[in-house]
Amino acid sequence: METVGPPIRRGSREERREATVRALAAGDEAGCAYCGQPLPPIPRQGGRPTPYCPADPERYGRWGAKVVTCAMLDEQREIWVTVYGPDQPMTQLDTRALDEKLGSALSALDPLHAELSALRTHVTDQTAAALKAREEAEAARDEALEQARVANGERAHAVAAAEEARAAEEAARKQSEVDREERDAALANAATARKAQEAALAVRDEAENNRQRALEQAAAAHDRVTALQREISALRATAVEDLEQARRTAAEAQQELRASLTAEHESRMWEQEQRLREQAAEADERVRGVQSAADQRVAESAAQLSQATKIYAETLAPLHAELGELRARVSAQQAEIDELQRLREAEKAEQAEETEQSEDGGA
């Protein structure tokens, strides 16, 4: 191993360290704070920059169990400067003075060496204790971090469970409100259905009354038609009897005239025949009048019968239509009532099931 003198000391140790660390942080070329050799840049993965060369046992050798480094030498030199002042013979320019004072310096260095050995031993013990304490602190920190992670996980699970419970409670509350609204709507629909049923019953009763009145009117019209038919038959019989009576009267008159003609004088025969023809014409006129009156009364009775039949048919047609419409409305309202009753039964079943579930949950 080549023995070289210490490098020239420029400025204080803190100034050199600060300049080296600043250059490393800036990415510039930085030299060791002790020997001045270029230092490698900070690795990409990061790390704490050091202002000294890395430990190399081939460079300065060892001091007991430790490797002598630039950091150690720089610290020792600062101790020397602190003890003996800035004019110490530790530079290349003061080697002669160092040789001249070597004898006296060695005797003075013995207590320093002993103190340094004790100091090194104390520093080693303190460093080992500090490393052990740091390891214990790191282990405690890792354990605390693990406990904090577990606690955070449990807290996250608890928060998620609380959120789920809150969401379930909100959903149950909304479902309860929806059920309450549906129940109120069902009750309102039931009341409406009852009113509609009552109205339908009233309409049905009115329809029955109208139908009864229509049947009574139809029966009255039928009775009237029957009476008219009977009256027409009586008129026809009366007309036939009048016609027969008129014919019998005419025959009797003709017989009387023939009898009177045979009894009277021939001079008056022409006058009697004239009178006979006049009486026959009058009898024929009376027969035609009776026949015309009978035909007129028969025609009027037939017209009244036709009008009564037409009125009867016109009266029954809207009644049948209204009755069909009322039956359709009653059927539709009955279907709505059945649907509402089904919904009410379903709601009662759901309420009973919810009550049973709530009782089971409470138990």
JSON list of N, CA, C and O in Angstrom, two decimals, residues 88-118:
[
{"chain": "A", "resi": 88, "resn": "GLN", "atom": "N", "xyz": [-1.14, 23.65, 12.25]},
{"chain": "A", "resi": 88, "resn": "GLN", "atom": "CA", "xyz": [-0.64, 22.31, 12.52]},
{"chain": "A", "resi": 88, "resn": "GLN", "atom": "C", "xyz": [0.16, 21.84, 11.31]},
{"chain": "A", "resi": 88, "resn": "GLN", "atom": "O", "xyz": [-0.13, 22.21, 10.18]},
{"chain": "A", "resi": 89, "resn": "PRO", "atom": "N", "xyz": [1.20, 21.02, 11.52]},
{"chain": "A", "resi": 89, "resn": "PRO", "atom": "CA", "xyz": [2.04, 20.54, 10.43]},
{"chain": "A", "resi": 89, "resn": "PRO", "atom": "C", "xyz": [1.43, 19.34, 9.74]},
{"chain": "A", "resi": 89, "resn": "PRO", "atom": "O", "xyz": [1.93, 18.22, 9.85]},
{"chain": "A", "resi": 90, "resn": "MET", "atom": "N", "xyz": [0.26, 19.53, 9.05]},
{"chain": "A", "resi": 90, "resn": "MET", "atom": "CA", "xyz": [-0.44, 18.41, 8.41]},
{"chain": "A", "resi": 90, "resn": "MET", "atom": "C", "xyz": [-0.60, 18.62, 6.92]},
{"chain": "A", "resi": 90, "resn": "MET", "atom": "O", "xyz": [-1.39, 17.95, 6.30]},
{"chain": "A", "resi": 91, "resn": "THR", "atom": "N", "xyz": [0.10, 19.53, 6.33]},
{"chain": "A", "resi": 91, "resn": "THR", "atom": "CA", "xyz": [-0.01, 19.76, 4.90]},
{"chain": "A", "resi": 91, "resn": "THR", "atom": "C", "xyz": [1.29, 19.43, 4.24]},
{"chain": "A", "resi": 91, "resn": "THR", "atom": "O", "xyz": [2.34, 19.28, 4.89]},
{"chain": "A", "resi": 92, "resn": "GLN", "atom": "N", "xyz": [1.23, 19.31, 2.91]},
{"chain": "A", "resi": 92, "resn": "GLN", "atom": "CA", "xyz": [2.45, 18.99, 2.17]},
{"chain": "A", "resi": 92, "resn": "GLN", "atom": "C", "xyz": [3.48, 20.11, 2.26]},
{"chain": "A", "resi": 92, "resn": "GLN", "atom": "O", "xyz": [4.68, 19.87, 2.14]},
{"chain": "A", "resi": 93, "resn": "LEU", "atom": "N", "xyz": [3.06, 21.31, 2.50]},
{"chain": "A", "resi": 93, "resn": "LEU", "atom": "CA", "xyz": [3.99, 22.42, 2.60]},
{"chain": "A", "resi": 93, "resn": "LEU", "atom": "C", "xyz": [4.72, 22.45, 3.94]},
{"chain": "A", "resi": 93, "resn": "LEU", "atom": "O", "xyz": [5.75, 23.09, 4.08]},
{"chain": "A", "resi": 94, "resn": "ASP", "atom": "N", "xyz": [4.24, 21.68, 5.00]},
{"chain": "A", "resi": 94, "resn": "ASP", "atom": "CA", "xyz": [4.82, 21.72, 6.34]},
{"chain": "A", "resi": 94, "resn": "ASP", "atom": "C", "xyz": [5.47, 20.40, 6.72]},
{"chain": "A", "resi": 94, "resn": "ASP", "atom": "O", "xyz": [5.55, 20.05, 7.90]},
{"chain": "A", "resi": 95, "resn": "THR", "atom": "N", "xyz": [5.92, 19.61, 5.78]},
{"chain": "A", "resi": 95, "resn": "THR", "atom": "CA", "xyz": [6.50, 18.30, 6.10]},
{"chain": "A", "resi": 95, "resn": "THR", "atom": "C", "xyz": [7.81, 18.43, 6.88]},
{"chain": "A", "resi": 95, "resn": "THR", "atom": "O", "xyz": [8.09, 17.59, 7.74]},
{"chain": "A", "resi": 96, "resn": "ARG", "atom": "N", "xyz": [8.61, 19.45, 6.61]},
{"chain": "A", "resi": 96, "resn": "ARG", "atom": "CA", "xyz": [9.87, 19.60, 7.35]},
{"chain": "A", "resi": 96, "resn": "ARG", "atom": "C", "xyz": [9.61, 19.92, 8.81]},
{"chain": "A", "resi": 96, "resn": "ARG", "atom": "O", "xyz": [10.24, 19.35, 9.72]},
{"chain": "A", "resi": 97, "resn": "ALA", "atom": "N", "xyz": [8.67, 20.83, 8.98]},
{"chain": "A", "resi": 97, "resn": "ALA", "atom": "CA", "xyz": [8.34, 21.15, 10.38]},
{"chain": "A", "resi": 97, "resn": "ALA", "atom": "C", "xyz": [7.77, 19.95, 11.08]},
{"chain": "A", "resi": 97, "resn": "ALA", "atom": "O", "xyz": [7.99, 19.74, 12.28]},
{"chain": "A", "resi": 98, "resn": "LEU", "atom": "N", "xyz": [7.02, 19.11, 10.33]},
{"chain": "A", "resi": 98, "resn": "LEU", "atom": "CA", "xyz": [6.48, 17.89, 10.92]},
{"chain": "A", "resi": 98, "resn": "LEU", "atom": "C", "xyz": [7.61, 16.95, 11.31]},
{"chain": "A", "resi": 98, "resn": "LEU", "atom": "O", "xyz": [7.55, 16.33, 12.39]},
{"chain": "A", "resi": 99, "resn": "ASP", "atom": "N", "xyz": [8.63, 16.83, 10.47]},
{"chain": "A", "resi": 99, "resn": "ASP", "atom": "CA", "xyz": [9.77, 15.97, 10.81]},
{"chain": "A", "resi": 99, "resn": "ASP", "atom": "C", "xyz": [10.53, 16.51, 12.02]},
{"chain": "A", "resi": 99, "resn": "ASP", "atom": "O", "xyz": [11.01, 15.72, 12.85]},
{"chain": "A", "resi": 100, "resn": "GLU", "atom": "N", "xyz": [10.65, 17.84, 12.10]},
{"chain": "A", "resi": 100, "resn": "GLU", "atom": "CA", "xyz": [11.39, 18.42, 13.22]},
{"chain": "A", "resi": 100, "resn": "GLU", "atom": "C", "xyz": [10.66, 18.20, 14.53]},
{"chain": "A", "resi": 100, "resn": "GLU", "atom": "O", "xyz": [11.29, 17.99, 15.58]},
{"chain": "A", "resi": 101, "resn": "LYS", "atom": "N", "xyz": [9.33, 18.29, 14.49]},
{"chain": "A", "resi": 101, "resn": "LYS", "atom": "CA", "xyz": [8.58, 18.21, 15.73]},
{"chain": "A", "resi": 101, "resn": "LYS", "atom": "C", "xyz": [7.98, 16.82, 15.95]},
{"chain": "A", "resi": 101, "resn": "LYS", "atom": "O", "xyz": [7.09, 16.65, 16.77]},
{"chain": "A", "resi": 102, "resn": "LEU", "atom": "N", "xyz": [8.39, 15.82, 15.15]},
{"chain": "A", "resi": 102, "resn": "LEU", "atom": "CA", "xyz": [7.80, 14.51, 15.25]},
{"chain": "A", "resi": 102, "resn": "LEU", "atom": "C", "xyz": [8.07, 13.89, 16.61]},
{"chain": "A", "resi": 102, "resn": "LEU", "atom": "O", "xyz": [7.19, 13.24, 17.20]},
{"chain": "A", "resi": 103, "resn": "GLY", "atom": "N", "xyz": [9.30, 14.08, 17.10]},
{"chain": "A", "resi": 103, "resn": "GLY", "atom": "CA", "xyz": [9.64, 13.44, 18.38]},
{"chain": "A", "resi": 103, "resn": "GLY", "atom": "C", "xyz": [8.75, 13.95, 19.50]},
{"chain": "A", "resi": 103, "resn": "GLY", "atom": "O", "xyz": [8.18, 13.18, 20.27]},
{"chain": "A", "resi": 104, "resn": "SER", "atom": "N", "xyz": [8.64, 15.30, 19.56]},
{"chain": "A", "resi": 104, "resn": "SER", "atom": "CA", "xyz": [7.82, 15.86, 20.64]},
{"chain": "A", "resi": 104, "resn": "SER", "atom": "C", "xyz": [6.33, 15.57, 20.42]},
{"chain": "A", "resi": 104, "resn": "SER", "atom": "O", "xyz": [5.56, 15.40, 21.36]},
{"chain": "A", "resi": 105, "resn": "ALA", "atom": "N", "xyz": [5.94, 15.46, 19.12]},
{"chain": "A", "resi": 105, "resn": "ALA", "atom": "CA", "xyz": [4.52, 15.22, 18.83]},
{"chain": "A", "resi": 105, "resn": "ALA", "atom": "C", "xyz": [4.11, 13.80, 19.21]},
{"chain": "A", "resi": 105, "resn": "ALA", "atom": "O", "xyz": [2.99, 13.57, 19.68]},
{"chain": "A", "resi": 106, "resn": "LEU", "atom": "N", "xyz": [5.02, 12.81, 19.01]},
{"chain": "A", "resi": 106, "resn": "LEU", "atom": "CA", "xyz": [4.68, 11.43, 19.33]},
{"chain": "A", "resi": 106, "resn": "LEU", "atom": "C", "xyz": [4.40, 11.25, 20.80]},
{"chain": "A", "resi": 106, "resn": "LEU", "atom": "O", "xyz": [3.45, 10.55, 21.20]},
{"chain": "A", "resi": 107, "resn": "SER", "atom": "N", "xyz": [5.23, 11.91, 21.63]},
{"chain": "A", "resi": 107, "resn": "SER", "atom": "CA", "xyz": [4.99, 11.80, 23.07]},
{"chain": "A", "resi": 107, "resn": "SER", "atom": "C", "xyz": [3.69, 12.47, 23.46]},
{"chain": "A", "resi": 107, "resn": "SER", "atom": "O", "xyz": [2.99, 12.02, 24.37]},
{"chain": "A", "resi": 108, "resn": "ALA", "atom": "N", "xyz": [3.38, 13.56, 22.71]},
{"chain": "A", "resi": 108, "resn": "ALA", "atom": "CA", "xyz": [2.10, 14.23, 23.01]},
{"chain": "A", "resi": 108, "resn": "ALA", "atom": "C", "xyz": [0.91, 13.47, 22.45]},
{"chain": "A", "resi": 108, "resn": "ALA", "atom": "O", "xyz": [-0.22, 13.62, 22.94]},
{"chain": "A", "resi": 109, "resn": "LEU", "atom": "N", "xyz": [1.18, 12.64, 21.42]},
{"chain": "A", "resi": 109, "resn": "LEU", "atom": "CA", "xyz": [0.07, 11.91, 20.80]},
{"chain": "A", "resi": 109, "resn": "LEU", "atom": "C", "xyz": [-0.32, 10.67, 21.57]},
{"chain": "A", "resi": 109, "resn": "LEU", "atom": "O", "xyz": [-1.41, 10.14, 21.35]},
{"chain": "A", "resi": 110, "resn": "ASP", "atom": "N", "xyz": [0.53, 10.15, 22.42]},
{"chain": "A", "resi": 110, "resn": "ASP", "atom": "CA", "xyz": [0.18, 8.94, 23.17]},
{"chain": "A", "resi": 110, "resn": "ASP", "atom": "C", "xyz": [-1.09, 9.12, 23.99]},
{"chain": "A", "resi": 110, "resn": "ASP", "atom": "O", "xyz": [-2.01, 8.27, 23.91]},
{"chain": "A", "resi": 111, "resn": "PRO", "atom": "N", "xyz": [-1.21, 10.19, 24.78]},
{"chain": "A", "resi": 111, "resn": "PRO", "atom": "CA", "xyz": [-2.49, 10.35, 25.50]},
{"chain": "A", "resi": 111, "resn": "PRO", "atom": "C", "xyz": [-3.68, 10.53, 24.54]},
{"chain": "A", "resi": 111, "resn": "PRO", "atom": "O", "xyz": [-4.78, 10.04, 24.80]},
{"chain": "A", "resi": 112, "resn": "LEU", "atom": "N", "xyz": [-3.36, 11.20, 23.39]},
{"chain": "A", "resi": 112, "resn": "LEU", "atom": "CA", "xyz": [-4.43, 11.38, 22.41]},
{"chain": "A", "resi": 112, "resn": "LEU", "atom": "C", "xyz": [-4.86, 10.06, 21.82]},
{"chain": "A", "resi": 112, "resn": "LEU", "atom": "O", "xyz": [-6.04, 9.80, 21.63]},
{"chain": "A", "resi": 113, "resn": "HIS", "atom": "N", "xyz": [-3.85, 9.20, 21.53]},
{"chain": "A", "resi": 113, "resn": "HIS", "atom": "CA", "xyz": [-4.18, 7.88, 21.00]},
{"chain": "A", "resi": 113, "resn": "HIS", "atom": "C", "xyz": [-5.02, 7.08, 21.99]},
{"chain": "A", "resi": 113, "resn": "HIS", "atom": "O", "xyz": [-6.00, 6.41, 21.60]},
{"chain": "A", "resi": 114, "resn": "ALA", "atom": "N", "xyz": [-4.61, 7.17, 23.26]},
{"chain": "A", "resi": 114, "resn": "ALA", "atom": "CA", "xyz": [-5.40, 6.46, 24.27]},
{"chain": "A", "resi": 114, "resn": "ALA", "atom": "C", "xyz": [-6.81, 7.02, 24.34]},
{"chain": "A", "resi": 114, "resn": "ALA", "atom": "O", "xyz": [-7.81, 6.29, 24.42]},
{"chain": "A", "resi": 115, "resn": "GLU", "atom": "N", "xyz": [-6.88, 8.36, 24.30]},
{"chain": "A", "resi": 115, "resn": "GLU", "atom": "CA", "xyz": [-8.20, 8.99, 24.35]},
{"chain": "A", "resi": 115, "resn": "GLU", "atom": "C", "xyz": [-9.02, 8.63, 23.11]},
{"chain": "A", "resi": 115, "resn": "GLU", "atom": "O", "xyz": [-10.24, 8.36, 23.20]},
{"chain": "A", "resi": 116, "resn": "LEU", "atom": "N", "xyz": [-8.31, 8.59, 21.96]},
{"chain": "A", "resi": 116, "resn": "LEU", "atom": "CA", "xyz": [-9.02, 8.23, 20.73]},
{"chain": "A", "resi": 116, "resn": "LEU", "atom": "C", "xyz": [-9.51, 6.79, 20.76]},
{"chain": "A", "resi": 116, "resn": "LEU", "atom": "O", "xyz": [-10.59, 6.48, 20.29]},
{"chain": "A", "resi": 117, "resn": "SER", "atom": "N", "xyz": [-8.65, 5.93, 21.34]},
{"chain": "A", "resi": 117, "resn": "SER", "atom": "CA", "xyz": [-9.07, 4.53, 21.45]},
{"chain": "A", "resi": 117, "resn": "SER", "atom": "C", "xyz": [-10.30, 4.40, 22.34]},
{"chain": "A", "resi": 117, "resn": "SER", "atom": "O", "xyz": [-11.27, 3.70, 22.01]},
{"chain": "A", "resi": 118, "resn": "ALA", "atom": "N", "xyz": [-10.23, 5.11, 23.49]},
{"chain": "A", "resi": 118, "resn": "ALA", "atom": "CA", "xyz": [-11.39, 5.07, 24.39]},
{"chain": "A", "resi": 118, "resn": "ALA", "atom": "C", "xyz": [-12.62, 5.68, 23.71]},
{"chain": "A", "resi": 118, "resn": "ALA", "atom": "O", "xyz": [-13.75, 5.18, 23.81]}
]
